[in-house]
Amino acid sequence: MPDVTIEYCVPCGQLERAIDTQELLLETFGQQLDGVRLQTGDGGVFEVRVDGERVWDKSAPGDETPVEAAADAVRDRLDD
């Protein structure tokens, strides 16, 4: 099963967004995932990786909220 990592910028105050993203991924994909881990970072980073491969970061274009966009990126990766 895939493992998801959410790396977020601590100095930027992105912990709440990271937790919201983690919660949504666990609620949406549940047992399809091995786990969803939060990883601290800096320099403005906010990215989601599946098995080490970046599937979404905050610079991605789109109209969705970052939390929804990250979930869609994980869904696309799981569908592959």
CSV table of C-alpha atoms in Angstrom, one decimal, residues 6-14 38-46:
chain,number,residue,atom,x,y,z
A,6,ILE,CA,3.0,15.8,3.7
A,7,GLU,CA,5.9,18.2,4.2
A,8,TYR,CA,5.0,21.6,5.5
A,9,CYS,CA,6.8,24.8,6.5
A,10,VAL,CA,6.8,25.2,10.2
A,11,PRO,CA,7.9,28.9,10.3
A,12,CYS,CA,5.1,29.7,7.8
A,13,GLY,CA,2.5,28.3,10.2
A,14,GLN,CA,1.3,25.6,7.8
A,38,LEU,CA,3.6,14.8,8.5
A,39,GLN,CA,7.2,16.0,8.0
A,40,THR,CA,8.4,19.4,9.2
A,41,GLY,CA,10.2,21.6,6.7
A,42,ASP,CA,11.0,25.3,6.1
A,43,GLY,CA,11.5,27.7,3.2
A,44,GLY,CA,7.8,27.8,2.4
A,45,VAL,CA,7.5,24.1,1.5
A,46,PHE,CA,4.1,22.5,1.3
